[in-house]
Coordinates of C-alpha atoms in Angstrom, one line a residue:
Chain Y
X1 CA 137.5 156.7 137.7
X2 CA 137.0 158.2 140.9
X3 CA 139.4 157.2 143.6
X4 CA 138.4 157.9 147.2
X5 CA 141.8 159.1 149.0
X6 CA 142.4 159.7 152.9
X7 CA 145.8 160.9 153.9
X8 CA 147.1 161.4 157.6
X9 CA 150.4 162.9 158.9
X10 CA 151.8 161.3 162.1
X11 CA 155.0 161.9 164.2
X12 CA 157.3 159.2 164.9
X13 CA 156.8 158.9 168.5
X14 CA 155.2 155.5 169.2
X15 CA 152.4 157.3 171.5
X16 CA 150.8 158.5 168.0
X17 CA 150.3 155.0 167.0
X18 CA 146.9 155.5 168.5
X19 CA 146.5 158.1 166.4
X20 CA 147.0 155.9 163.1
X21 CA 144.6 153.5 164.6
X22 CA 142.1 155.7 165.2
X23 CA 142.2 157.1 161.4
X24 CA 142.7 153.4 159.9
X25 CA 139.2 152.2 162.1
X26 CA 137.5 155.8 160.8
X27 CA 138.4 155.3 157.0
X28 CA 137.4 151.5 157.3
X29 CA 134.0 152.4 159.0
X30 CA 133.5 155.1 156.2
X31 CA 134.1 152.6 153.5
X32 CA 131.9 149.8 155.3
X33 CA 134.9 147.0 155.2
X34 CA 134.3 144.0 156.4
X35 CA 135.2 142.8 159.6
X36 CA 138.0 140.6 158.3
X37 CA 139.3 143.5 155.9
X38 CA 139.2 145.7 159.1
X39 CA 141.2 143.7 161.0
X40 CA 143.7 143.2 158.5
X41 CA 144.6 146.2 157.4
X42 CA 144.7 148.0 160.7
X43 CA 147.1 144.7 162.0
X44 CA 149.7 145.4 158.8
X45 CA 149.6 149.5 159.1
X46 CA 150.0 149.3 162.6
X47 CA 152.9 146.8 162.4
X48 CA 154.3 149.1 159.5
X49 CA 154.3 152.7 161.5
X50 CA 155.5 150.5 164.9
X51 CA 158.6 149.4 163.1
X52 CA 159.1 152.7 161.7
X53 CA 158.7 154.6 165.2
X54 CA 160.8 151.9 166.9
X55 CA 163.7 151.1 164.5
X56 CA 163.7 153.8 161.8
X57 CA 165.2 156.4 163.9
X58 CA 167.7 154.7 166.1
X59 CA 169.7 158.3 166.8
X60 CA 165.9 159.8 168.5
X61 CA 165.4 162.5 166.1
X62 CA 162.3 163.7 165.7
X63 CA 160.3 163.1 162.2
X64 CA 157.0 162.2 160.7
X65 CA 155.4 159.1 158.8
X66 CA 152.9 160.0 156.2
X67 CA 150.0 157.5 155.6
X68 CA 147.6 157.5 152.5
X69 CA 144.9 155.1 152.0
X70 CA 143.5 155.0 148.1
X71 CA 140.2 152.9 147.4
X72 CA 139.7 151.6 144.3
X73 CA 136.2 149.4 143.3
X74 CA 137.9 146.4 144.9
X75 CA 141.2 147.4 146.4
X76 CA 143.0 149.3 148.8
X77 CA 146.2 150.6 148.1
X78 CA 148.1 151.8 151.5
X79 CA 151.2 153.8 151.3
X80 CA 153.6 154.7 154.0
X81 CA 156.1 156.8 153.8
X82 CA 159.0 158.0 156.4
X83 CA 162.4 159.4 156.3
X84 CA 163.9 157.0 159.0
X85 CA 166.8 154.7 158.4
X86 CA 166.7 152.4 154.8
X87 CA 164.7 149.2 155.8
X88 CA 163.1 146.9 153.2
X89 CA 160.7 144.9 154.5
X90 CA 160.0 142.5 151.9
X91 CA 163.5 141.3 152.5
X92 CA 163.5 140.5 155.8
X93 CA 163.7 136.7 157.0
X94 CA 160.9 135.2 157.8
X95 CA 160.5 133.1 161.4
X96 CA 160.2 129.7 161.5
X97 CA 156.1 129.9 162.7
X98 CA 156.3 125.9 163.2
X99 CA 159.3 125.8 165.4
X100 CA 158.9 124.3 169.0
X101 CA 158.5 126.6 171.7
X102 CA 162.5 126.6 172.5
X103 CA 163.6 127.5 169.6
X104 CA 160.9 130.5 168.8
X105 CA 162.2 133.7 169.3
X106 CA 159.8 135.7 171.1
X107 CA 159.5 138.8 168.2
X108 CA 160.3 139.5 164.8
X109 CA 156.4 138.5 163.7
X110 CA 155.6 142.0 162.5
X111 CA 156.7 141.7 159.0
X112 CA 155.4 138.1 158.7
X113 CA 151.9 139.2 159.7
X114 CA 152.0 142.3 157.2
X115 CA 153.1 139.7 154.4
X116 CA 150.5 137.3 155.5
X117 CA 147.1 139.8 155.6
X118 CA 147.9 141.8 153.0
X119 CA 148.0 140.8 148.9
X120 CA 150.8 142.5 148.1
X121 CA 153.7 144.4 149.7
X122 CA 156.0 146.5 147.5
X123 CA 158.9 148.3 149.0
X124 CA 161.2 151.3 147.2
X125 CA 163.7 153.9 148.7
X126 CA 163.1 157.2 147.3
X127 CA 165.9 159.6 147.8
X128 CA 166.0 159.8 151.8
X129 CA 162.3 158.0 152.3
X130 CA 161.0 154.4 152.5
X131 CA 158.2 154.2 150.4
X132 CA 156.2 150.9 151.4
X133 CA 153.0 150.5 149.6
X134 CA 150.6 147.7 150.9
X135 CA 147.2 146.3 148.8
X136 CA 144.3 144.5 150.1
X137 CA 141.8 143.5 147.8
X138 CA 138.3 143.8 149.6
X139 CA 136.2 141.0 150.3
X140 CA 133.3 142.8 149.3
X141 CA 134.7 144.0 145.6
X142 CA 133.9 142.9 142.3
X143 CA 136.8 140.1 142.6
X144 CA 138.7 138.7 145.9
X145 CA 142.1 137.0 145.5
X146 CA 144.6 136.1 147.9
X147 CA 148.1 135.8 146.2
X148 CA 149.3 134.2 149.6
X149 CA 151.8 136.9 149.9
X150 CA 154.7 135.7 152.3
Chain P
X1 CA 140.6 151.9 172.8
X2 CA 142.4 151.3 176.2
X3 CA 142.5 148.0 177.5
X4 CA 142.3 146.8 181.3
X5 CA 143.6 143.3 182.2
X6 CA 141.9 141.9 185.3
X7 CA 143.6 138.7 187.6
X8 CA 142.2 136.8 190.0
X9 CA 143.1 133.0 191.3
X10 CA 140.8 130.3 191.2
X11 CA 142.4 127.2 193.1
X12 CA 145.8 127.1 191.8
X13 CA 145.4 128.7 188.8
X14 CA 146.0 132.3 187.9
X15 CA 143.5 134.1 185.9
X16 CA 144.0 137.4 183.6
X17 CA 140.9 138.7 181.9
X18 CA 142.1 140.9 179.4
X19 CA 139.3 143.7 178.6
X20 CA 139.9 145.3 175.3
X21 CA 142.5 145.2 172.5
X22 CA 146.0 143.5 172.5
X23 CA 147.8 146.3 170.7
X24 CA 150.8 147.6 171.3
X25 CA 149.3 149.7 174.5
X26 CA 147.1 146.6 175.9
X27 CA 150.6 144.5 175.3
X28 CA 152.3 146.6 178.0
X29 CA 149.1 146.0 180.5
X30 CA 148.8 142.6 180.2
X31 CA 152.9 142.2 180.4
X32 CA 152.2 144.2 183.5
X33 CA 149.9 141.5 184.8
X34 CA 152.3 138.7 183.7
X35 CA 154.9 140.2 185.8
X36 CA 152.5 140.5 188.8
X37 CA 152.0 136.8 188.7
X38 CA 155.5 136.0 188.1
X39 CA 156.1 138.0 191.4
X40 CA 153.6 135.7 193.0
X41 CA 154.8 132.4 191.9
X42 CA 152.2 131.8 189.8
X43 CA 152.9 129.2 186.8
X44 CA 149.7 128.1 186.2
X45 CA 147.8 130.9 183.9
X46 CA 144.7 131.4 181.6
X47 CA 144.8 134.4 179.6
X48 CA 140.9 135.1 179.0
X49 CA 140.3 136.9 175.7
X50 CA 136.7 136.8 175.6
X51 CA 136.6 140.6 175.2
X52 CA 139.6 141.0 172.9
X53 CA 138.9 141.8 169.7
X54 CA 142.3 142.7 168.5
X55 CA 145.9 141.3 168.9
X56 CA 149.0 142.5 167.0
X57 CA 152.4 141.4 167.6
X58 CA 153.2 143.1 170.5
X59 CA 150.5 141.0 172.3
X60 CA 151.9 137.9 170.8
X61 CA 155.0 138.4 172.2
X62 CA 153.5 139.0 175.5
X63 CA 152.3 135.4 175.4
X64 CA 154.9 133.7 174.0
X65 CA 157.1 135.3 176.0
X66 CA 155.3 134.3 179.3
X67 CA 154.7 130.9 178.0
X68 CA 158.9 130.6 178.0
X69 CA 158.5 132.0 181.2
X70 CA 156.7 129.2 183.0
X71 CA 157.5 126.1 181.1
X72 CA 160.5 125.3 182.4
X73 CA 158.9 125.7 186.0
X74 CA 156.4 123.1 185.1
X75 CA 153.3 125.8 184.3
X76 CA 151.9 126.5 181.5
X77 CA 149.6 129.5 180.1
X78 CA 146.4 128.5 178.7
X79 CA 144.2 130.5 176.4
X80 CA 140.2 130.5 176.2
X81 CA 137.4 132.4 174.7
X82 CA 139.4 133.6 171.6
X83 CA 137.2 135.8 169.1
X84 CA 137.7 134.6 165.1
X85 CA 139.5 137.6 163.9
X86 CA 142.1 137.1 166.8
X87 CA 142.4 133.1 166.3
X88 CA 142.9 133.8 162.9
X89 CA 146.1 135.7 164.0
X90 CA 146.7 133.5 166.5
X91 CA 146.9 130.1 164.1
X92 CA 148.9 132.4 161.5
X93 CA 151.7 132.5 163.7
X94 CA 151.6 128.7 164.9
X95 CA 150.8 129.6 168.4
X96 CA 147.6 127.1 168.4
X97 CA 150.6 124.5 168.5
X98 CA 152.2 126.3 171.1
X99 CA 149.5 126.9 173.4
X100 CA 146.4 124.7 174.4
X101 CA 143.4 126.6 173.9
X102 CA 139.8 126.3 175.6
X103 CA 136.6 127.4 174.5
X104 CA 135.7 128.8 178.0
X105 CA 137.3 130.2 181.1
X106 CA 135.8 127.2 182.8
X107 CA 137.3 124.5 181.0
X108 CA 140.7 125.9 180.8
X109 CA 140.8 126.2 184.7
X110 CA 139.8 122.9 184.9
X111 CA 142.2 121.6 182.3
X112 CA 145.2 122.2 184.7
X113 CA 143.4 119.6 187.5
X114 CA 144.4 117.1 184.7
X115 CA 147.4 118.4 183.5

């Protein structure tokens, strides 16, 4: 079966998040994704890339982040690869979103959002690389399921 | 994707109208607008999200930081005109329990009269 594939390489400079967002919106438009799917994918990819840009290279070294989108008939798989410090988002303790204001932390929502808007989140450390794989079942595909990851 | 935050005062209420997306870049602009409001001693603030079609964790962080700033002073940050996808995110992270949310800017402003 033919799989449409799109790829982008950006630097770990946080300013490059704009290129990431533009790329996601362009790919989503090309595949005529619904507003909800576009929003979810943009959110997850932005949060994942910002984490790498902000925290992946504590010594300030310059590096790259690669993104690959693979479309199947009913889902899109997004693979994000970086050479930053090992970081497994699937192991992060999630915030209590029901806590009262005084107990709420101001940050720490990025991973929570990724897990909530994507259907699958997989992490693997391969050599010196973090490999994050995000899967979204598309609303207009032949089947649509919410696995409730998170 | 540039964002702009307009601010103005209606009676004792300070309104921040966000035009554009609350991604990391837009969130910085909203944060600056909140800082200006706090410098002016404003504590009753309405954030109008009519023209905001996107919010990420940076935008969420700015909103809750502002709420934590004004609440102890007896003030509040109230939201209005939230688009459906943005509302989903705000609801997902539990902010619908922390923020008072109104359909229109007018309702949000008037709500401070019966706070």
